[in-house]
PDB file of C-alpha atoms in Angstrom:
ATOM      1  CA  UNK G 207       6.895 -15.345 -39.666  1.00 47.00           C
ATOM      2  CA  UNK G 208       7.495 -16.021 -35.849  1.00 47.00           C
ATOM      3  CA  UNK G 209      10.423 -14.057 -34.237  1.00 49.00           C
ATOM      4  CA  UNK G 210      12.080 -14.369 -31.093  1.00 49.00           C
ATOM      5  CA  UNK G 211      11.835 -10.712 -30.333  1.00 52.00           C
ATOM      6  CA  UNK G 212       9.640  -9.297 -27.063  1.00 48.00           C
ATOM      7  CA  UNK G 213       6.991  -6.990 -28.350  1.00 48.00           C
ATOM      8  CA  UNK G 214       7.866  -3.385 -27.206  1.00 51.00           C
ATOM      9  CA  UNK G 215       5.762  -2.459 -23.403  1.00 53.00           C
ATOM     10  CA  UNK G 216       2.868  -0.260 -24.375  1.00 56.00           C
ATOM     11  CA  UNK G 217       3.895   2.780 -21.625  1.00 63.00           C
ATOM     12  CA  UNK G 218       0.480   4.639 -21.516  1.00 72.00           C
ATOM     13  CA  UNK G 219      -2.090   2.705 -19.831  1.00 72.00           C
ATOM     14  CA  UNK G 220      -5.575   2.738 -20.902  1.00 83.00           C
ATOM     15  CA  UNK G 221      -7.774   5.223 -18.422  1.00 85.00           C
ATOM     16  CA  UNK G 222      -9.972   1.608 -18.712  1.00 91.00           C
ATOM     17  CA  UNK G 223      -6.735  -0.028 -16.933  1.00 89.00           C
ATOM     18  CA  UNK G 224      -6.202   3.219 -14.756  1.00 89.00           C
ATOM     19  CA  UNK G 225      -9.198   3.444 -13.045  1.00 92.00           C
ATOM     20  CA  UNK G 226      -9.433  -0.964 -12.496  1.00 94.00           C
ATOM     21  CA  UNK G 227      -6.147   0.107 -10.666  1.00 93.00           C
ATOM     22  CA  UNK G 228      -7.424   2.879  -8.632  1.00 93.00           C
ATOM     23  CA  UNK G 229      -9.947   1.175  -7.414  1.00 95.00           C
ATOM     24  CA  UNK G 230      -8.299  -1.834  -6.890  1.00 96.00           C
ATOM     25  CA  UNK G 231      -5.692  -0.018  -4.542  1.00 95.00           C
ATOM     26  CA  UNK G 232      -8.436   1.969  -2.814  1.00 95.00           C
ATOM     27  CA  UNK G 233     -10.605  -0.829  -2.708  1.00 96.00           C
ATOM     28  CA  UNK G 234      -7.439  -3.101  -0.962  1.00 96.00           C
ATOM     29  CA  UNK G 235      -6.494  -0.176   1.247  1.00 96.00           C
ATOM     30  CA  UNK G 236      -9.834   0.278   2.574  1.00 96.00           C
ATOM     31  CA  UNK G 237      -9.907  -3.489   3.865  1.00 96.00           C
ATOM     32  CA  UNK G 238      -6.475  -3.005   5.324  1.00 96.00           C
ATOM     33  CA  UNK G 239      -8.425  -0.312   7.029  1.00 96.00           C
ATOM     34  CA  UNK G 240     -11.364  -2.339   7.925  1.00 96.00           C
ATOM     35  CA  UNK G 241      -8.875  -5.616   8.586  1.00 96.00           C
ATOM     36  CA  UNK G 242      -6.603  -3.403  10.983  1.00 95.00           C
ATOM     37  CA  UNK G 243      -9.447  -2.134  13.134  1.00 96.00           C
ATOM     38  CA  UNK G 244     -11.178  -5.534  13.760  1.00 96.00           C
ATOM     39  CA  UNK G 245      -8.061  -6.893  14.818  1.00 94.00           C
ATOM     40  CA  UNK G 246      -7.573  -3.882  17.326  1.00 93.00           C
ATOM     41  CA  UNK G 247     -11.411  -4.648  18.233  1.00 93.00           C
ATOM     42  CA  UNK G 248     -10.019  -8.235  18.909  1.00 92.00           C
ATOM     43  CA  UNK G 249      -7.519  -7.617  21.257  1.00 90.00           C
ATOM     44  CA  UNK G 250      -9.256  -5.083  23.358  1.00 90.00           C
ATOM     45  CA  UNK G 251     -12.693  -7.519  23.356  1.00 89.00           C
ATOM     46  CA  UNK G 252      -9.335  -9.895  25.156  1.00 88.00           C
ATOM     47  CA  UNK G 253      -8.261  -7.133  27.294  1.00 87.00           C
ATOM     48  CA  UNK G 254     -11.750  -6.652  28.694  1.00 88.00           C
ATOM     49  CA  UNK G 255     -12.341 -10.366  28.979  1.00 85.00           C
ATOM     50  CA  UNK G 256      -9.459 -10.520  31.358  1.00 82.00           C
ATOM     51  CA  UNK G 257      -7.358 -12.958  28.570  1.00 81.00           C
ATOM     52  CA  UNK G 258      -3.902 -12.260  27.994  1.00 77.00           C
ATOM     53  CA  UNK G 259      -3.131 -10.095  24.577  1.00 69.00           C
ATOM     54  CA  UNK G 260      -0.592 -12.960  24.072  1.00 74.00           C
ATOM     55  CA  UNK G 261      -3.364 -15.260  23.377  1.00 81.00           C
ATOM     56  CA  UNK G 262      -4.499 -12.939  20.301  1.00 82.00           C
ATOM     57  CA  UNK G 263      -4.194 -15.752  17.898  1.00 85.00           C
ATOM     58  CA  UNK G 264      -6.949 -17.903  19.499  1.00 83.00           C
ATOM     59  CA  UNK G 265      -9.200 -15.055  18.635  1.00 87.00           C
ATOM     60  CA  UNK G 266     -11.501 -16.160  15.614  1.00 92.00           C
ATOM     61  CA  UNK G 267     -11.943 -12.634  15.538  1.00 93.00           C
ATOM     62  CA  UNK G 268      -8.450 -11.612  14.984  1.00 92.00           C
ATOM     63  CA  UNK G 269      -8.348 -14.078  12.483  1.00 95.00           C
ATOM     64  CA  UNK G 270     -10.849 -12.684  10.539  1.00 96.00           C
ATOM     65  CA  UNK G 271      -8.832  -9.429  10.525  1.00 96.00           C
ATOM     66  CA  UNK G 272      -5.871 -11.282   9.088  1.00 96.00           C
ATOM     67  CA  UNK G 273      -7.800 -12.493   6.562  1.00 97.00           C
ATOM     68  CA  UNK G 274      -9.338  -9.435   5.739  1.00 97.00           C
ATOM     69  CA  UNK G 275      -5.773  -7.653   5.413  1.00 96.00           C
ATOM     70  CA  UNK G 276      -4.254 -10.479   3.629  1.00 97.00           C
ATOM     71  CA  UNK G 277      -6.969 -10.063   0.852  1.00 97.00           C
ATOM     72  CA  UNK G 278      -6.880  -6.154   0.710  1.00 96.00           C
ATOM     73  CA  UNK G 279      -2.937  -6.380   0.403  1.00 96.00           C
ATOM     74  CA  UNK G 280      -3.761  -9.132  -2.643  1.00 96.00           C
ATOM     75  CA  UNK G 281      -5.661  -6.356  -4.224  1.00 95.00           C
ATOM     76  CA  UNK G 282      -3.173  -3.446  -3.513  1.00 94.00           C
ATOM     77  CA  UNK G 283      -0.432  -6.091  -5.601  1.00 94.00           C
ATOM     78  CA  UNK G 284      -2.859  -6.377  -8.126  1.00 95.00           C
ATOM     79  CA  UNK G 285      -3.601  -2.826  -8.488  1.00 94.00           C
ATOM     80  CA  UNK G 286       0.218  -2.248  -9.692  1.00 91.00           C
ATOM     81  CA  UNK G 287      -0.701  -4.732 -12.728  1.00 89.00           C
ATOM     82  CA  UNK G 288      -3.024  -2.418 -14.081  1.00 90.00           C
ATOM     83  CA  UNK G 289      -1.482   0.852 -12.988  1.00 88.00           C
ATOM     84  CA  UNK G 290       1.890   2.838 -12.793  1.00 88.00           C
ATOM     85  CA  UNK G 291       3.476   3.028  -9.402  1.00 87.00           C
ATOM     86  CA  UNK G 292       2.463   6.851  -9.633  1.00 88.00           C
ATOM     87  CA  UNK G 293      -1.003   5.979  -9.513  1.00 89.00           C
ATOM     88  CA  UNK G 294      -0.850   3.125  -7.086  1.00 92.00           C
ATOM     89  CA  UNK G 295       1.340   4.227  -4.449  1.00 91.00           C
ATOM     90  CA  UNK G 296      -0.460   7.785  -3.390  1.00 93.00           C
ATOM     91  CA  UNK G 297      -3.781   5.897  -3.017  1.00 93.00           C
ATOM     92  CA  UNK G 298      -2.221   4.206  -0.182  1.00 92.00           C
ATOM     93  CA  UNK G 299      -2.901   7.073   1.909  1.00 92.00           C
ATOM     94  CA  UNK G 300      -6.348   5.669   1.757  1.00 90.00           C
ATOM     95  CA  UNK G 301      -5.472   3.197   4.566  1.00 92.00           C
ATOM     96  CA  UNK G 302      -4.257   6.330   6.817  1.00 92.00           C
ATOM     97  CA  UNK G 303      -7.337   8.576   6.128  1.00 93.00           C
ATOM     98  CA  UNK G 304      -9.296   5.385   6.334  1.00 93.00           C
ATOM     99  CA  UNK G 305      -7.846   3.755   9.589  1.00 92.00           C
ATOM    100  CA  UNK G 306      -8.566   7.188  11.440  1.00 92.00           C
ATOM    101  CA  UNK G 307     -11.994   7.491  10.759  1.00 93.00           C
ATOM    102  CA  UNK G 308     -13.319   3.526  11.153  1.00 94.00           C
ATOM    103  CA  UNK G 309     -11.175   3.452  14.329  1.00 94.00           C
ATOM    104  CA  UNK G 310     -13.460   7.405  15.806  1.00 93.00           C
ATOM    105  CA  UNK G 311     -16.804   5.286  14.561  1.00 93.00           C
ATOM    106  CA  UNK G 312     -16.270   2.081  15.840  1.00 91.00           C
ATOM    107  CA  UNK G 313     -13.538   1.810  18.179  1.00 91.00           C
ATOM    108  CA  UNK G 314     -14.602   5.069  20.092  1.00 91.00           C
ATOM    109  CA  UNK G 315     -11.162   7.184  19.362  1.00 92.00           C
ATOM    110  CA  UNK G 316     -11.734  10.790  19.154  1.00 93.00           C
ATOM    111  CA  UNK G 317     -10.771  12.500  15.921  1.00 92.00           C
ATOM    112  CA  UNK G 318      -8.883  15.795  16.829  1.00 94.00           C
ATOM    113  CA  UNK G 319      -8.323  18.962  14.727  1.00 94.00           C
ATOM    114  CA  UNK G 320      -4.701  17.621  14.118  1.00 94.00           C
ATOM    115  CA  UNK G 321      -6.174  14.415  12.020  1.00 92.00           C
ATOM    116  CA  UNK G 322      -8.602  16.914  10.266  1.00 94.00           C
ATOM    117  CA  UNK G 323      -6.133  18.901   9.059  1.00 95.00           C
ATOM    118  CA  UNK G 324      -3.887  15.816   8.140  1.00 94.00           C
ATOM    119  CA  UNK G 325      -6.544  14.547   6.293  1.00 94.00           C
ATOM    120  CA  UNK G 326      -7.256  17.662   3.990  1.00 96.00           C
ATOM    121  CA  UNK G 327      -2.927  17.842   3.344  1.00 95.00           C
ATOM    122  CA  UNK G 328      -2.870  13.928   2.864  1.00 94.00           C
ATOM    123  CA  UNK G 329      -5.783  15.000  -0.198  1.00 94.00           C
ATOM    124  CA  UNK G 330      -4.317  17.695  -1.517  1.00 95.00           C
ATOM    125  CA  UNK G 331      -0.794  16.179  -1.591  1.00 94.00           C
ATOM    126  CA  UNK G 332      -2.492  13.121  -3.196  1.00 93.00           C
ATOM    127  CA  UNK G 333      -4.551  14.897  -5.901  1.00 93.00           C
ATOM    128  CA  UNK G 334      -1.490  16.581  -6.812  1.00 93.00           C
ATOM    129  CA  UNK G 335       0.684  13.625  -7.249  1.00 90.00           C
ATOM    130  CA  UNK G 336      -2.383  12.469  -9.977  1.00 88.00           C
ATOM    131  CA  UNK G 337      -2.583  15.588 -11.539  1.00 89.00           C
ATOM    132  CA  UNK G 338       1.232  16.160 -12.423  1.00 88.00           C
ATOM    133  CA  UNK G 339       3.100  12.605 -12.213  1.00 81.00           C
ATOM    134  CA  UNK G 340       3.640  10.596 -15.360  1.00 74.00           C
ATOM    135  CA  UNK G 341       0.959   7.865 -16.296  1.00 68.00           C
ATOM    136  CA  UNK G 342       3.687   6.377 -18.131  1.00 69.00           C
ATOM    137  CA  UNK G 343       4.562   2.649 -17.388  1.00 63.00           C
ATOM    138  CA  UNK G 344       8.273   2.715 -18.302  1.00 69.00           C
ATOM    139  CA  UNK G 345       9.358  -1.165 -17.861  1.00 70.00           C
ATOM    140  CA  UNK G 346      12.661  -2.606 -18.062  1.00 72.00           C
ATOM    141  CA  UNK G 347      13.957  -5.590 -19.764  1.00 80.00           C
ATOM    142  CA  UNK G 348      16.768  -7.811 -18.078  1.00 88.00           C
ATOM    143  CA  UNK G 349      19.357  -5.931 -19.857  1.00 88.00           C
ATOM    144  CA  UNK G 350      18.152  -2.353 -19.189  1.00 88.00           C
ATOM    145  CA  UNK G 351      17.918  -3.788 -15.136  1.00 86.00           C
ATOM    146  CA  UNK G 352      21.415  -5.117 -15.269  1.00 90.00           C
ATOM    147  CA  UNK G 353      22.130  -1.901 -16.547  1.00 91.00           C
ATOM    148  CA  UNK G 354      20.778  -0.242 -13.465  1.00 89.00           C
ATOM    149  CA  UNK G 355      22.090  -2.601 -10.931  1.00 90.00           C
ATOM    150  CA  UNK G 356      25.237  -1.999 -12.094  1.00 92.00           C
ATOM    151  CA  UNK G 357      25.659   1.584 -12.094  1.00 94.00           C
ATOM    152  CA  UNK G 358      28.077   3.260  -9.572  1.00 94.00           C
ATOM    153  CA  UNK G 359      25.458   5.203  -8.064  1.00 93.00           C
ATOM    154  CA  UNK G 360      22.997   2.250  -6.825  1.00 92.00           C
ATOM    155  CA  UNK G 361      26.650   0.062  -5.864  1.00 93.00           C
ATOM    156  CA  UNK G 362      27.252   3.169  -3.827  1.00 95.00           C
ATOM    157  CA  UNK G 363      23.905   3.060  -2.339  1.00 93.00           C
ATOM    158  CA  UNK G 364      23.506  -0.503  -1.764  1.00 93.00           C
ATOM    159  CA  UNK G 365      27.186  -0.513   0.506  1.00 95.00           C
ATOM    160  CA  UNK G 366      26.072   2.501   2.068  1.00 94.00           C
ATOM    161  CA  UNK G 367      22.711   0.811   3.318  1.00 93.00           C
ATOM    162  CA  UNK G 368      24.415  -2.370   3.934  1.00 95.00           C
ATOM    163  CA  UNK G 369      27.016  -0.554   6.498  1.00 94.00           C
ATOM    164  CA  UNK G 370      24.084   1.505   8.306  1.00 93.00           C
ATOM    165  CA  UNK G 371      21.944  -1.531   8.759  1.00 92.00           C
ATOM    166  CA  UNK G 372      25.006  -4.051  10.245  1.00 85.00           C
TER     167      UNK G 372
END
């Protein structure tokens, strides 16, 4: 017999589905990484030149770096289809930790004690966000939204933010 009824969201992701969305975001955030630094390449390979930085987008170059971000940003969206937000979103810091180091190897920046240190707090912070957060992928339905939406809390917050931002 055929019902009309959505079958219930299974909340605990498989580890299978966990780790696909790991690596996924780390994989996504480390071309955003690559992507941002061969666009800053780019536009100092302009500078040099003596071409105007306004003329970026006639760099093939810069281009590539677009491309390159575009496609690790793809996989970042994807990575929240196979893992919770709790998992996703800390393995973003991969682009910081990232972007730091590519930009000291390649791009001749120097890497100070201050990133160091940043680094080693950035992966602590991160492996305990893993270790304690929920792998639970709680998903609403349209009612359970509305429900949310319409709470006086978020209206609260939603006027609030609309009067600081006008």
């Amino acid at each position: 017999m055929v019902t009309d009824e959505t079958p219930p969201f299974d909340n605990e992701p498989s580890n299978r589905d966990l780790v696909i969305g790991g690596m996924l975001s780390i994989g996504g955030n480390l071309l955003i990484s690559i992507a941002m630094n061969i666009q800053k390449y780019a536009l100092m390979q302009l500078k040099k030149r003596g071409i105007c930085e306004d003329d970026y987008t006639k760099s093939r170059l810069w281009w590539i770096g677009i491309i390159l971000m575009i496609i690790g940003e793809i996989g970042n969206f994807l990575a929240y289809g196979f893992a919770p937000a709790t998992t996703v979103a800390p393995l973003g810091t991969t682009t910081v930790i990232a972007n730091a180091y590519i930009a000291s190897l390649y791009l001749g920046e120097k890497v100070r004690w201050q990133d160091v240190l940043g680094t080693l707090v950035i992966i602590v912070g991160v492996f305990l966000i893993l270790t304690f957060s929920t792998t639970r992928d709680d998903r609403l339905d349209a009612a359970q939204l509305k429900q949310h939406l319409t709470q006086w809390s978020f209206l609260f917050y939603l006027v609030r933010s609309i009067l600081v931002i006008s």
